[in-house]
JSON list of C-alpha atoms in Angstrom, two decimals:
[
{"chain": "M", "resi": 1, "resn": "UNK", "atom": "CA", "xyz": [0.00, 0.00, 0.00]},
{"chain": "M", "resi": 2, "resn": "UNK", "atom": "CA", "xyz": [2.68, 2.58, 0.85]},
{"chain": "M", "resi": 3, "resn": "UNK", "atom": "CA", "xyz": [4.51, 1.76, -2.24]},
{"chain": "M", "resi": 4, "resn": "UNK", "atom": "CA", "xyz": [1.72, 2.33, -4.12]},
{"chain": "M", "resi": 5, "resn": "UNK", "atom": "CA", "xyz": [1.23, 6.37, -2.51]},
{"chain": "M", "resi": 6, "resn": "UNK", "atom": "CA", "xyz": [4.90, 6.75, -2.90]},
{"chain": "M", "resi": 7, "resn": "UNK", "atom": "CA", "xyz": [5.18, 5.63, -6.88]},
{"chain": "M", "resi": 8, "resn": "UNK", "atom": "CA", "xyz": [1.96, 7.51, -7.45]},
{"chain": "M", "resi": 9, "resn": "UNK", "atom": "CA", "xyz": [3.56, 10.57, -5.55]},
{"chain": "M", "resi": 10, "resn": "UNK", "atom": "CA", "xyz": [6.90, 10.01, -8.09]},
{"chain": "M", "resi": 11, "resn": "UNK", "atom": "CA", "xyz": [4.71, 9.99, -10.84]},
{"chain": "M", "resi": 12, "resn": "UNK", "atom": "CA", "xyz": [3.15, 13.67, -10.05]},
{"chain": "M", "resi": 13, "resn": "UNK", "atom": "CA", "xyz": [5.59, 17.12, -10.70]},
{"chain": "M", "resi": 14, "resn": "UNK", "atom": "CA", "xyz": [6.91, 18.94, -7.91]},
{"chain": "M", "resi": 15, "resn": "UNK", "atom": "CA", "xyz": [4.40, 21.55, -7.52]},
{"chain": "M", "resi": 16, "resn": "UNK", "atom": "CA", "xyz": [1.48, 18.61, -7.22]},
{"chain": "M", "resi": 17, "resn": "UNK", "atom": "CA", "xyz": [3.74, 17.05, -4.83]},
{"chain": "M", "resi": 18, "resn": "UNK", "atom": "CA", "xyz": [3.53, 20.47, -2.72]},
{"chain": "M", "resi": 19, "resn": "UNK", "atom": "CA", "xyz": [-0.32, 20.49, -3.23]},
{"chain": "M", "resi": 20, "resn": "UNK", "atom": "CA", "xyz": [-0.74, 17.09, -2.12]},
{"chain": "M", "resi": 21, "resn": "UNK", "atom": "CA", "xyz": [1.42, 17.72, 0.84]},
{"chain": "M", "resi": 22, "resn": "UNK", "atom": "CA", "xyz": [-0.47, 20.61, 1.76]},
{"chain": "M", "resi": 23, "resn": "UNK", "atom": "CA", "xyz": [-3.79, 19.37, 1.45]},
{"chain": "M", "resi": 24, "resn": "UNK", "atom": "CA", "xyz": [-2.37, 16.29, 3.84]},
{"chain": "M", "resi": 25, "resn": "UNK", "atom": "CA", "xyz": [-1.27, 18.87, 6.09]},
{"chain": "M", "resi": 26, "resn": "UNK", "atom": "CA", "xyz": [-4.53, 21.07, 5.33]},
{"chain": "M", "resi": 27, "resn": "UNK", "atom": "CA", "xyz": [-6.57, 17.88, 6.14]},
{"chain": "M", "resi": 28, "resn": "UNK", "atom": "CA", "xyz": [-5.06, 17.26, 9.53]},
{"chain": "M", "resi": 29, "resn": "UNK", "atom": "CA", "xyz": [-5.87, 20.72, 10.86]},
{"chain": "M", "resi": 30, "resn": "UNK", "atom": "CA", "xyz": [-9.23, 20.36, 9.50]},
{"chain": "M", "resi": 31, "resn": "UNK", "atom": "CA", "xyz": [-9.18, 17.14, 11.48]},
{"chain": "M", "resi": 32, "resn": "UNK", "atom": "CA", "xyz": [-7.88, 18.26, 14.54]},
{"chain": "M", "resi": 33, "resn": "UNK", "atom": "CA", "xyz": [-10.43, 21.27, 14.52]},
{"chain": "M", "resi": 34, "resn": "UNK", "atom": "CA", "xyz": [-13.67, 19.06, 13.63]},
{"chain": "M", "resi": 35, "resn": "UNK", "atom": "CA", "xyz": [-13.02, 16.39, 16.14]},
{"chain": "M", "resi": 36, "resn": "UNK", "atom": "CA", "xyz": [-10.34, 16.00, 18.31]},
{"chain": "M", "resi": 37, "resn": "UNK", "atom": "CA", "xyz": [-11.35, 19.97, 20.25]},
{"chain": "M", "resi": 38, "resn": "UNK", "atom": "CA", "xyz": [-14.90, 19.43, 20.64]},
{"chain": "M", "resi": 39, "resn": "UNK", "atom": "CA", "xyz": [-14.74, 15.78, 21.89]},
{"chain": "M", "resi": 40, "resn": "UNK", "atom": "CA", "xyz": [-11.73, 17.31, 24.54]},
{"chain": "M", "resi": 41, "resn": "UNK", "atom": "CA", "xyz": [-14.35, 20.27, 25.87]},
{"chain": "M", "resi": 42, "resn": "UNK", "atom": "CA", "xyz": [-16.81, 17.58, 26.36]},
{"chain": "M", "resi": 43, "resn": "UNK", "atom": "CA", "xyz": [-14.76, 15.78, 28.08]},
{"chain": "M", "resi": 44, "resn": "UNK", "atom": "CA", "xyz": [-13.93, 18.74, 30.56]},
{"chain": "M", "resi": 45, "resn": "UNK", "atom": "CA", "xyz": [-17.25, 19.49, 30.55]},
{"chain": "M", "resi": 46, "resn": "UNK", "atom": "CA", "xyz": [-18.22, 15.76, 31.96]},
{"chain": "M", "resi": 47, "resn": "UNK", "atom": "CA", "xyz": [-15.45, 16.02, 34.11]},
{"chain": "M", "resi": 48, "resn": "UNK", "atom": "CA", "xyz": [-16.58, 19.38, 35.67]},
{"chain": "M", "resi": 49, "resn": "UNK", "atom": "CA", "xyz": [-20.35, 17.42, 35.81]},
{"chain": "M", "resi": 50, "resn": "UNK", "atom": "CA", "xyz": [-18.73, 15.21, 37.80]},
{"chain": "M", "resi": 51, "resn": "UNK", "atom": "CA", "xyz": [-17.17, 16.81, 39.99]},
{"chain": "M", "resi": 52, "resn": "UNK", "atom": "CA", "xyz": [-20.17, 18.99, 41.08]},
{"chain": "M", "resi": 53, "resn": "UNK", "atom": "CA", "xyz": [-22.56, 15.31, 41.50]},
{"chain": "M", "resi": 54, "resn": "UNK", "atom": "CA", "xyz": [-19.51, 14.14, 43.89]},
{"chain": "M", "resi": 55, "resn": "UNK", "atom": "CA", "xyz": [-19.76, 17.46, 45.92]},
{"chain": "M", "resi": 56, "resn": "UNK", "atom": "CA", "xyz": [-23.73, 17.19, 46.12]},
{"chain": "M", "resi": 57, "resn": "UNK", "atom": "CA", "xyz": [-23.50, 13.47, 47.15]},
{"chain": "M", "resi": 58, "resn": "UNK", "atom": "CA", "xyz": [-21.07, 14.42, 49.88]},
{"chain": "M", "resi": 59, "resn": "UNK", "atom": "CA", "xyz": [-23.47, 17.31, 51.01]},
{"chain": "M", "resi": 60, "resn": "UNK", "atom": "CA", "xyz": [-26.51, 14.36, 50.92]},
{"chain": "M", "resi": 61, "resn": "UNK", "atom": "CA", "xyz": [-24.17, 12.12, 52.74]},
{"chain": "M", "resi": 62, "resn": "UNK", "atom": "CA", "xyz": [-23.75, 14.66, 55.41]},
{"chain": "M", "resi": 63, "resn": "UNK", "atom": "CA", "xyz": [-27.35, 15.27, 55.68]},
{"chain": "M", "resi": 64, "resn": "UNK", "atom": "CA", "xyz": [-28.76, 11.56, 55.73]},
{"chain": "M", "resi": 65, "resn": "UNK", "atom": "CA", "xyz": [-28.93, 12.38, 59.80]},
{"chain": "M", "resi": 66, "resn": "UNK", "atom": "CA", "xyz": [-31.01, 14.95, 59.54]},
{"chain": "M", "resi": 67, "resn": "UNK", "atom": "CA", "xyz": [-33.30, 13.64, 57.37]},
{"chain": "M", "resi": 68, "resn": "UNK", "atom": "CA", "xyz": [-33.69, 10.46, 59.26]},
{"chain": "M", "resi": 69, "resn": "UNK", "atom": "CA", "xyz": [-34.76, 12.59, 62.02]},
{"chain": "M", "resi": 70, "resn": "UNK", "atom": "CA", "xyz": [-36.82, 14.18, 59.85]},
{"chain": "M", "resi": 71, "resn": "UNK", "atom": "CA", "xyz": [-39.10, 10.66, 59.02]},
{"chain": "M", "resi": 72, "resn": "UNK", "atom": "CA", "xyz": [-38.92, 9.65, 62.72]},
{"chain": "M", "resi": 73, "resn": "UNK", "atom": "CA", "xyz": [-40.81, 12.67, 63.91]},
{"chain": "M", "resi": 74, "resn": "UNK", "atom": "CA", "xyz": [-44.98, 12.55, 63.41]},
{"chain": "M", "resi": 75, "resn": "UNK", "atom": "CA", "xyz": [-46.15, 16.22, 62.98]},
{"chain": "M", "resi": 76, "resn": "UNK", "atom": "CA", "xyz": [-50.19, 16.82, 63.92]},
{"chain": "M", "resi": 77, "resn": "UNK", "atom": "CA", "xyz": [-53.15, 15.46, 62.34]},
{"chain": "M", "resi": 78, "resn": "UNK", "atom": "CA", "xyz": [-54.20, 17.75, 59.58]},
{"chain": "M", "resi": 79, "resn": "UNK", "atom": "CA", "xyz": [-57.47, 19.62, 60.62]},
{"chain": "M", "resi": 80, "resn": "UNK", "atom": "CA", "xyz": [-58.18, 21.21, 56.90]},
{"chain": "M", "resi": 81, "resn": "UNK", "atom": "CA", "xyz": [-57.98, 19.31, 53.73]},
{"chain": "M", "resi": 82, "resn": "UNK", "atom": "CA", "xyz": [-54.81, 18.94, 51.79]},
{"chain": "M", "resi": 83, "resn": "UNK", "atom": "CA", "xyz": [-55.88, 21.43, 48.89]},
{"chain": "M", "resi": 84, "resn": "UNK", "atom": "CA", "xyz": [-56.87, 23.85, 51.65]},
{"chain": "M", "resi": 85, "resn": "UNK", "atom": "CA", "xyz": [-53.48, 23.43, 53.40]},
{"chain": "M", "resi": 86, "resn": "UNK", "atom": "CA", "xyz": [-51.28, 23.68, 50.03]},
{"chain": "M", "resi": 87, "resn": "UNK", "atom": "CA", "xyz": [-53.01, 26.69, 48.54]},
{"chain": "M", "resi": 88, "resn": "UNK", "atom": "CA", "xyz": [-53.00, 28.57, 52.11]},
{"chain": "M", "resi": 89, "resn": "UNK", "atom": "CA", "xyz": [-48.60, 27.44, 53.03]},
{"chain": "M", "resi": 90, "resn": "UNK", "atom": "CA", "xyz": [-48.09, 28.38, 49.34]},
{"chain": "M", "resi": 91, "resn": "UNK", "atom": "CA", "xyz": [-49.71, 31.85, 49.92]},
{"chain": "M", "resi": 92, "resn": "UNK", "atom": "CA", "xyz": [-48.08, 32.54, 53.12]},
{"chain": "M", "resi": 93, "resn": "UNK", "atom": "CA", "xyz": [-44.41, 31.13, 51.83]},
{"chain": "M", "resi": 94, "resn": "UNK", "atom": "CA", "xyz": [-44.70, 33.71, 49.18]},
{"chain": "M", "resi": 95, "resn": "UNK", "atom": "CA", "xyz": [-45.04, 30.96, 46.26]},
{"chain": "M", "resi": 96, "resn": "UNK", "atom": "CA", "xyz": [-48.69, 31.08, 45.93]},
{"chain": "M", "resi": 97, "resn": "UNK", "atom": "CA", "xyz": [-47.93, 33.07, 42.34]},
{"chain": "M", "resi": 98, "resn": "UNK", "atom": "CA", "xyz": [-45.87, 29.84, 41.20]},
{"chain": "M", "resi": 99, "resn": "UNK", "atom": "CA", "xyz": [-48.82, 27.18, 41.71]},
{"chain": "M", "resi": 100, "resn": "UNK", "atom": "CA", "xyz": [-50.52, 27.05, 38.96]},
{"chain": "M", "resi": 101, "resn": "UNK", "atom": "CA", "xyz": [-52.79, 23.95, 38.99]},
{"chain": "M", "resi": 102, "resn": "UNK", "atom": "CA", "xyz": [-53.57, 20.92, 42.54]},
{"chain": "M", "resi": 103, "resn": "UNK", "atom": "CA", "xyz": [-55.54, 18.43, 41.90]},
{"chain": "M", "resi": 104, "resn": "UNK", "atom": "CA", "xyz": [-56.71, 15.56, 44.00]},
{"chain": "M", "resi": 105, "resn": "UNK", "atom": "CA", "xyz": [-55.67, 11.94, 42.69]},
{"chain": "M", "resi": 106, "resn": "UNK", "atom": "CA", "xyz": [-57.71, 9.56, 43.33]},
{"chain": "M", "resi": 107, "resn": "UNK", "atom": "CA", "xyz": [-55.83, 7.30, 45.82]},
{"chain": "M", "resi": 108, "resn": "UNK", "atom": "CA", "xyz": [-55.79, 10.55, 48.67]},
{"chain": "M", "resi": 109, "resn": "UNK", "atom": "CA", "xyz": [-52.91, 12.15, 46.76]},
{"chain": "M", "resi": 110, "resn": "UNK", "atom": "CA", "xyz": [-52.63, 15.57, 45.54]},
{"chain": "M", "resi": 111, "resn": "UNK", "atom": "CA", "xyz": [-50.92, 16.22, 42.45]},
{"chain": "M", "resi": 112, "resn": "UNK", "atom": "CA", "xyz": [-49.27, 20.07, 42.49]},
{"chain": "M", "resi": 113, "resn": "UNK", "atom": "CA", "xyz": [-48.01, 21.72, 39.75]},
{"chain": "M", "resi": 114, "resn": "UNK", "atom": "CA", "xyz": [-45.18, 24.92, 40.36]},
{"chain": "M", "resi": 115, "resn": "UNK", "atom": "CA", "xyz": [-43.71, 27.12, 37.62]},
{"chain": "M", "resi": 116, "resn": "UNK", "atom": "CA", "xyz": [-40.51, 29.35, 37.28]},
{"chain": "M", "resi": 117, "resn": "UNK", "atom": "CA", "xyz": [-39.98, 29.52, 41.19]},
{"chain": "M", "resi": 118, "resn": "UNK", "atom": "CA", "xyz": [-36.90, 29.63, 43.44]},
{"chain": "M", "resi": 119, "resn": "UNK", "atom": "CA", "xyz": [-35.51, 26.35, 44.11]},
{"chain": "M", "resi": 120, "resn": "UNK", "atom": "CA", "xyz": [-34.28, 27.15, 47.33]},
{"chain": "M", "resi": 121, "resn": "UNK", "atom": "CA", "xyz": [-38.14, 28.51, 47.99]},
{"chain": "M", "resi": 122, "resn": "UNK", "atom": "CA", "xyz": [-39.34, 25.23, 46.89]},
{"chain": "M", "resi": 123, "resn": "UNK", "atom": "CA", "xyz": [-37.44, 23.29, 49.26]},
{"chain": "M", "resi": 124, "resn": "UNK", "atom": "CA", "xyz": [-38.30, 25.11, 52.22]},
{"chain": "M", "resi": 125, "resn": "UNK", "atom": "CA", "xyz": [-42.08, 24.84, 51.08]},
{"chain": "M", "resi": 126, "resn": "UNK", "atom": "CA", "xyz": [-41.61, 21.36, 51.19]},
{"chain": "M", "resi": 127, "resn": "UNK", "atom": "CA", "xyz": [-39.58, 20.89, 54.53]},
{"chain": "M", "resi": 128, "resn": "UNK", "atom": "CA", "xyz": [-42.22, 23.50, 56.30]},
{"chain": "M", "resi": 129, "resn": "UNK", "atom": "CA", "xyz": [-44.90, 21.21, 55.27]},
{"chain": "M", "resi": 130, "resn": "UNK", "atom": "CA", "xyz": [-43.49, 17.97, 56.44]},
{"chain": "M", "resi": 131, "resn": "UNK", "atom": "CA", "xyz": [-42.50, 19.15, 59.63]},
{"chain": "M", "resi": 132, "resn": "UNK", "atom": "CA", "xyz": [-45.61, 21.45, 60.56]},
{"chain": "M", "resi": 133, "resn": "UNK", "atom": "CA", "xyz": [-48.25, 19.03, 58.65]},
{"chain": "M", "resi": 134, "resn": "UNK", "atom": "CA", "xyz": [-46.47, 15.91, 58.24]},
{"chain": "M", "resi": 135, "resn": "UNK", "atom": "CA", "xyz": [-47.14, 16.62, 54.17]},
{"chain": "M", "resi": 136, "resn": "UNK", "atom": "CA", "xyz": [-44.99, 14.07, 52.57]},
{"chain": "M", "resi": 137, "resn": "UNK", "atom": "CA", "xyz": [-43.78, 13.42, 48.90]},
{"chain": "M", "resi": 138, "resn": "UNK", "atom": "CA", "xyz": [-44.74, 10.41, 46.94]},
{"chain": "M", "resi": 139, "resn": "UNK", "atom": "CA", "xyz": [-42.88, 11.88, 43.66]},
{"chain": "M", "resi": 140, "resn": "UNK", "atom": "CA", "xyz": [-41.17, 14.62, 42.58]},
{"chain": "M", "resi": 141, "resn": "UNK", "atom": "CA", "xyz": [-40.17, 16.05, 39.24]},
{"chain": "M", "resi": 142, "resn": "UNK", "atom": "CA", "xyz": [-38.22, 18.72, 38.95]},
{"chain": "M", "resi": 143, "resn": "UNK", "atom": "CA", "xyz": [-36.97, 20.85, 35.70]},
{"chain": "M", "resi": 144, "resn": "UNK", "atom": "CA", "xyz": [-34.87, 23.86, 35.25]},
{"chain": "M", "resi": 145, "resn": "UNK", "atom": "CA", "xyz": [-36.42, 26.71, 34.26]},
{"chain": "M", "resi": 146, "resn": "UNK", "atom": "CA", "xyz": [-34.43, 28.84, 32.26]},
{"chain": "M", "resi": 147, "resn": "UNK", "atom": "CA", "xyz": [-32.67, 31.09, 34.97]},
{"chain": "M", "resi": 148, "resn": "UNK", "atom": "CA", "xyz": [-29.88, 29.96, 37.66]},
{"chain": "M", "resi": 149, "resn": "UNK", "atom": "CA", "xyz": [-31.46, 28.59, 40.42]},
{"chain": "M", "resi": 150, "resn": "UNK", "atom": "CA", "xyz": [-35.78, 28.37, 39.21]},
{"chain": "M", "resi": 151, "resn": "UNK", "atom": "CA", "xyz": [-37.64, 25.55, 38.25]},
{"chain": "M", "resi": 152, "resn": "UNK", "atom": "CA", "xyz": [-40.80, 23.80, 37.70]},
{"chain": "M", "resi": 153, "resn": "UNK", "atom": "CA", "xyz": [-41.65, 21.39, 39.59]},
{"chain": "M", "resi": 154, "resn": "UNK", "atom": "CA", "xyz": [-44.57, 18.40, 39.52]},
{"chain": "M", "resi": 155, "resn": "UNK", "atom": "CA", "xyz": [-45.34, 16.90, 42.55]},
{"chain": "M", "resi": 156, "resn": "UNK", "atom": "CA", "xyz": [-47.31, 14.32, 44.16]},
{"chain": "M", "resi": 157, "resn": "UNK", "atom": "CA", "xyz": [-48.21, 15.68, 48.05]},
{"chain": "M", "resi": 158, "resn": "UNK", "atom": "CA", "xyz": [-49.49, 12.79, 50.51]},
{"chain": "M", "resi": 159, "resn": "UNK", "atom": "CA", "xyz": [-50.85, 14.01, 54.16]},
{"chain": "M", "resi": 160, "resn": "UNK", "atom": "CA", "xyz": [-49.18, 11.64, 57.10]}
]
C-alpha cells in the first residue's frame, strides 16, 4: 500500500507534490479542529459534571442524619384538607404566584403543579410542610427553568 502512494507521488511534478502535501497537512488541521477539540471540551465538561454530582452526594451524605430525624418525627393530624393546606402554606411562603394547577388523585394524593420559582423557595415549602403538617412526597419532578437557580416542579403531596 505505501509503495503504491509513494510511486503515485513520483509519478506527479513537484508543484502537485507540494499540493498534495499541503492538502495532507490542510486535512489534519481540519481534522484536529472538527473532532479532536470538541470531543476534549466535552470531556472537561463531563469532568466538571462530575465533579459537582460528587460534591452534592457528599453534602446528601452529610445530611442523611437529619433527614432520618426528619421521618422519625410525626407532625399533627391535619385539621383542613390537603388542597386547603397547600393553597394557604403556598400563599403565606410567598409561592402562591408559582402554583398554577392541585388536583386531587384519586388514591388521597394531591398532584401540584409549580412554575418558574426559586428552588431554594421550593425546598423550604416542602420541609415546612413535612415538619408542621407531616405533608410528605410520593414523587417529585423537577426541571430547570431557564434562569440559575428556578424551576418547575410536579409533585405528588401525601398528608401523614
Amino acid at each position: 500500500m505505501i509503495e503504491r502512494i509513494q510511486h503515485y507521488l513520483q509519478q506527479l511534478s513537484a508543484r502537485e507534490r507540494w499540493m498534495v502535501g499541503g492538502g495532507a497537512v490542510l486535512g489534519s488541521i481540519l481534522l484536529i479542529l472538527a473532532i479532536v477539540l470538541p470531543l476534549q471540551s466535552r470531556v472537561s465538561a463531563a469532568q466538571t459534571r462530575i465533579e459537582k454530582k460528587r460534591d452534592d452526594l457528599i453534602w446528601l451524605r452529610s445530611m442523611s442524619p437529619q433527614l432520618a430525624a426528619l421521618q422519625t418525627a410525626r407532625p399533627p393530624a391535619l385539621t383542613e384538607s390537603l388542597v386547603v393546606l397547600i393553597d394557604r402554606t403556598a400563599r403565606e411562603s410567598g409561592i402562591g404566584k408559582s402554583l398554577v394547577n392541585s388536583q386531587p388523585s384519586g388514591d388521597g394524593g394531591l398532584n401540584v403543579r409549580l412554575e418558574k420559582m426559586p428552588f431554594d423557595s421550593l425546598i423550604a415549602w416542602l420541609a415546612q410542610l413535612n415538619e408542621r403538617y407531616g405533608v410528605r412526597v410520593d414523587s417529585a419532578t423537577v426541571d430547570a427553568a431557564g434562569e440559575n437557580g428556578t424551576v418547575t416542579a410536579t409533585l405528588i403531596l401525601r398528608a401523614g
